[in-house]
Amino acid sequence: MADVLPLVDARLRTALGEPDARAAVTFLGVDRVEVLRFREGDIVRYATLGMSAQPMSDPTAVLADPVKGPRAELLLSVRPGDADTDKVLRPLAVLAASPQVEGVVVAPGASLDVGGPLWPGAPFTSVLVAEPGGLVEDLDLGEPLDPVRFLPLLPMTPNEAAWKRVHGAQALQERWLTNGTDLRDPSRRSVPLD
């Protein structure tokens, strides 16, 4: 079976160009996770590399299947401005390691909380996992492996995260769309939720 990560790295480069920076984070007992930074005009994109090395498994399963199961990497796009968004590297690596550490399956519609600001001064402490396929196409690995999906992350304020728990991911995304919310603004305010 081919090593998945070089294929994922190649797909990211094809879709986003050459990264201008990369950082690696290693957690005890977990595979190394890299975060790559790509610049496109005034947008900075951060992509994880390492989450897809192992398939995510159902936390209720007795044994994790080493071959079958969903695989994913995470993507975050921001317009940095004055915000020190490069400090998001460690929180992104923590989120990418969560399937191995906590046994969770990261899928569209899920909320992921980092327990603090995504970067210094950020009004966001969690992200909404969005549908894949827009920015980076899924990477087909061939049978019996599941494809690697590149999941966009949408930063949420604590109020938005609480509202999403009650009303659902679709309702929050519709609220953002209705209000013309710039989800790439690193210092945006919470969308009106009343």
PDB file of N, CA and C in Angstrom, residues 51 72-77 106-112 126-136 138 149-156 164 169-170 172-173 176 183:
ATOM      1  N   MET A  51      -2.979  14.155   9.030  1.00  0.00           N
ATOM      2  CA  MET A  51      -4.238  13.614   9.554  1.00  0.00           C
ATOM      3  C   MET A  51      -4.715  12.420   8.729  1.00  0.00           C
ATOM      4  N   ALA A  72      -9.040  12.501   6.005  1.00  0.00           N
ATOM      5  CA  ALA A  72      -9.247  13.923   5.735  1.00  0.00           C
ATOM      6  C   ALA A  72      -8.031  14.739   6.130  1.00  0.00           C
ATOM      7  N   GLU A  73      -7.964  15.932   5.571  1.00  0.00           N
ATOM      8  CA  GLU A  73      -7.044  16.991   5.994  1.00  0.00           C
ATOM      9  C   GLU A  73      -7.890  18.240   6.162  1.00  0.00           C
ATOM     10  N   LEU A  74      -7.383  19.201   6.929  1.00  0.00           N
ATOM     11  CA  LEU A  74      -8.125  20.404   7.268  1.00  0.00           C
ATOM     12  C   LEU A  74      -7.562  21.622   6.543  1.00  0.00           C
ATOM     13  N   LEU A  75      -8.438  22.537   6.128  1.00  0.00           N
ATOM     14  CA  LEU A  75      -8.048  23.767   5.426  1.00  0.00           C
ATOM     15  C   LEU A  75      -8.681  24.968   6.125  1.00  0.00           C
ATOM     16  N   LEU A  76      -7.886  25.991   6.358  1.00  0.00           N
ATOM     17  CA  LEU A  76      -8.384  27.229   6.939  1.00  0.00           C
ATOM     18  C   LEU A  76      -7.905  28.387   6.079  1.00  0.00           C
ATOM     19  N   SER A  77      -8.832  29.239   5.642  1.00  0.00           N
ATOM     20  CA  SER A  77      -8.492  30.404   4.820  1.00  0.00           C
ATOM     21  C   SER A  77      -8.826  31.674   5.588  1.00  0.00           C
ATOM     22  N   VAL A 106     -13.927  13.254  12.120  1.00  0.00           N
ATOM     23  CA  VAL A 106     -14.171  14.639  11.732  1.00  0.00           C
ATOM     24  C   VAL A 106     -14.914  14.627  10.399  1.00  0.00           C
ATOM     25  N   ALA A 107     -16.105  15.221  10.391  1.00  0.00           N
ATOM     26  CA  ALA A 107     -16.947  15.198   9.193  1.00  0.00           C
ATOM     27  C   ALA A 107     -17.652  16.543   9.042  1.00  0.00           C
ATOM     28  N   PRO A 108     -18.127  16.857   7.826  1.00  0.00           N
ATOM     29  CA  PRO A 108     -18.862  18.108   7.616  1.00  0.00           C
ATOM     30  C   PRO A 108     -20.023  18.240   8.602  1.00  0.00           C
ATOM     31  N   GLY A 109     -20.198  19.467   9.108  1.00  0.00           N
ATOM     32  CA  GLY A 109     -21.253  19.745  10.079  1.00  0.00           C
ATOM     33  C   GLY A 109     -20.786  19.679  11.517  1.00  0.00           C
ATOM     34  N   ALA A 110     -19.618  19.100  11.745  1.00  0.00           N
ATOM     35  CA  ALA A 110     -19.094  18.972  13.105  1.00  0.00           C
ATOM     36  C   ALA A 110     -18.514  20.297  13.594  1.00  0.00           C
ATOM     37  N   SER A 111     -18.533  20.466  14.900  1.00  0.00           N
ATOM     38  CA  SER A 111     -17.859  21.593  15.543  1.00  0.00           C
ATOM     39  C   SER A 111     -16.608  21.054  16.213  1.00  0.00           C
ATOM     40  N   LEU A 112     -15.512  21.781  16.078  1.00  0.00           N
ATOM     41  CA  LEU A 112     -14.268  21.407  16.746  1.00  0.00           C
ATOM     42  C   LEU A 112     -13.841  22.600  17.592  1.00  0.00           C
ATOM     43  N   SER A 126     -13.594  28.036  18.190  1.00  0.00           N
ATOM     44  CA  SER A 126     -13.960  26.772  17.563  1.00  0.00           C
ATOM     45  C   SER A 126     -14.163  27.000  16.065  1.00  0.00           C
ATOM     46  N   VAL A 127     -14.325  25.901  15.358  1.00  0.00           N
ATOM     47  CA  VAL A 127     -14.546  25.962  13.915  1.00  0.00           C
ATOM     48  C   VAL A 127     -15.691  25.035  13.540  1.00  0.00           C
ATOM     49  N   LEU A 128     -16.351  25.384  12.456  1.00  0.00           N
ATOM     50  CA  LEU A 128     -17.361  24.523  11.854  1.00  0.00           C
ATOM     51  C   LEU A 128     -16.703  23.831  10.674  1.00  0.00           C
ATOM     52  N   VAL A 129     -16.840  22.521  10.596  1.00  0.00           N
ATOM     53  CA  VAL A 129     -16.284  21.762   9.473  1.00  0.00           C
ATOM     54  C   VAL A 129     -17.280  21.848   8.319  1.00  0.00           C
ATOM     55  N   ALA A 130     -16.813  22.398   7.183  1.00  0.00           N
ATOM     56  CA  ALA A 130     -17.683  22.600   6.016  1.00  0.00           C
ATOM     57  C   ALA A 130     -17.536  21.438   5.031  1.00  0.00           C
ATOM     58  N   GLU A 131     -18.353  21.475   4.005  1.00  0.00           N
ATOM     59  CA  GLU A 131     -18.327  20.439   2.960  1.00  0.00           C
ATOM     60  C   GLU A 131     -17.051  20.553   2.128  1.00  0.00           C
ATOM     61  N   PRO A 132     -16.456  19.432   1.750  1.00  0.00           N
ATOM     62  CA  PRO A 132     -15.240  19.451   0.930  1.00  0.00           C
ATOM     63  C   PRO A 132     -15.569  19.656  -0.546  1.00  0.00           C
ATOM     64  N   GLY A 133     -14.512  19.769  -1.351  1.00  0.00           N
ATOM     65  CA  GLY A 133     -14.664  19.761  -2.799  1.00  0.00           C
ATOM     66  C   GLY A 133     -14.568  21.104  -3.475  1.00  0.00           C
ATOM     67  N   GLY A 134     -14.635  22.192  -2.731  1.00  0.00           N
ATOM     68  CA  GLY A 134     -14.590  23.502  -3.375  1.00  0.00           C
ATOM     69  C   GLY A 134     -13.187  23.943  -3.726  1.00  0.00           C
ATOM     70  N   LEU A 135     -12.296  23.919  -2.771  1.00  0.00           N
ATOM     71  CA  LEU A 135     -10.949  24.456  -2.959  1.00  0.00           C
ATOM     72  C   LEU A 135      -9.968  23.387  -3.444  1.00  0.00           C
ATOM     73  N   VAL A 136     -10.009  22.226  -2.792  1.00  0.00           N
ATOM     74  CA  VAL A 136      -9.123  21.111  -3.157  1.00  0.00           C
ATOM     75  C   VAL A 136     -10.000  19.878  -3.365  1.00  0.00           C
ATOM     76  N   ASP A 138     -11.216  16.009  -3.709  1.00  0.00           N
ATOM     77  CA  ASP A 138     -10.899  14.779  -2.993  1.00  0.00           C
ATOM     78  C   ASP A 138      -9.788  14.038  -3.729  1.00  0.00           C
ATOM     79  N   ARG A 149     -10.422  13.560   1.924  1.00  0.00           N
ATOM     80  CA  ARG A 149     -11.270  14.738   1.731  1.00  0.00           C
ATOM     81  C   ARG A 149     -10.578  15.934   2.392  1.00  0.00           C
ATOM     82  N   PHE A 150     -10.627  17.065   1.736  1.00  0.00           N
ATOM     83  CA  PHE A 150     -10.011  18.288   2.241  1.00  0.00           C
ATOM     84  C   PHE A 150     -11.129  19.164   2.798  1.00  0.00           C
ATOM     85  N   LEU A 151     -11.218  19.205   4.120  1.00  0.00           N
ATOM     86  CA  LEU A 151     -12.351  19.822   4.801  1.00  0.00           C
ATOM     87  C   LEU A 151     -12.061  21.275   5.194  1.00  0.00           C
ATOM     88  N   PRO A 152     -12.811  22.230   4.636  1.00  0.00           N
ATOM     89  CA  PRO A 152     -12.634  23.626   5.032  1.00  0.00           C
ATOM     90  C   PRO A 152     -13.127  23.839   6.463  1.00  0.00           C
ATOM     91  N   LEU A 153     -12.439  24.693   7.199  1.00  0.00           N
ATOM     92  CA  LEU A 153     -12.830  25.057   8.558  1.00  0.00           C
ATOM     93  C   LEU A 153     -13.309  26.504   8.556  1.00  0.00           C
ATOM     94  N   LEU A 154     -14.460  26.747   9.166  1.00  0.00           N
ATOM     95  CA  LEU A 154     -15.041  28.083   9.249  1.00  0.00           C
ATOM     96  C   LEU A 154     -15.022  28.519  10.709  1.00  0.00           C
ATOM     97  N   PRO A 155     -14.216  29.541  11.054  1.00  0.00           N
ATOM     98  CA  PRO A 155     -14.126  29.970  12.451  1.00  0.00           C
ATOM     99  C   PRO A 155     -15.470  30.432  13.010  1.00  0.00           C
ATOM    100  N   MET A 156     -15.754  30.028  14.258  1.00  0.00           N
ATOM    101  CA  MET A 156     -16.995  30.419  14.935  1.00  0.00           C
ATOM    102  C   MET A 156     -16.672  31.130  16.246  1.00  0.00           C
ATOM    103  N   LYS A 164     -25.221  27.208  17.003  1.00  0.00           N
ATOM    104  CA  LYS A 164     -25.135  26.056  16.086  1.00  0.00           C
ATOM    105  C   LYS A 164     -25.533  24.763  16.795  1.00  0.00           C
ATOM    106  N   ALA A 169     -25.796  23.095  11.915  1.00  0.00           N
ATOM    107  CA  ALA A 169     -24.779  23.691  11.048  1.00  0.00           C
ATOM    108  C   ALA A 169     -25.396  24.400   9.855  1.00  0.00           C
ATOM    109  N   GLN A 170     -26.398  23.799   9.232  1.00  0.00           N
ATOM    110  CA  GLN A 170     -27.018  24.385   8.051  1.00  0.00           C
ATOM    111  C   GLN A 170     -27.642  25.735   8.375  1.00  0.00           C
ATOM    112  N   LEU A 172     -26.784  27.822  10.751  1.00  0.00           N
ATOM    113  CA  LEU A 172     -25.733  28.815  10.976  1.00  0.00           C
ATOM    114  C   LEU A 172     -25.143  29.282   9.644  1.00  0.00           C
ATOM    115  N   GLN A 173     -24.894  28.352   8.736  1.00  0.00           N
ATOM    116  CA  GLN A 173     -24.348  28.735   7.436  1.00  0.00           C
ATOM    117  C   GLN A 173     -25.324  29.626   6.670  1.00  0.00           C
ATOM    118  N   TRP A 176     -25.030  33.081   8.165  1.00  0.00           N
ATOM    119  CA  TRP A 176     -23.837  33.755   7.641  1.00  0.00           C
ATOM    120  C   TRP A 176     -24.094  34.289   6.237  1.00  0.00           C
ATOM    121  N   LEU A 183     -16.282  35.260   6.208  1.00  0.00           N
ATOM    122  CA  LEU A 183     -15.732  34.227   7.091  1.00  0.00           C
ATOM    123  C   LEU A 183     -14.208  34.198   7.086  1.00  0.00           C
TER     124      LEU A 183
END
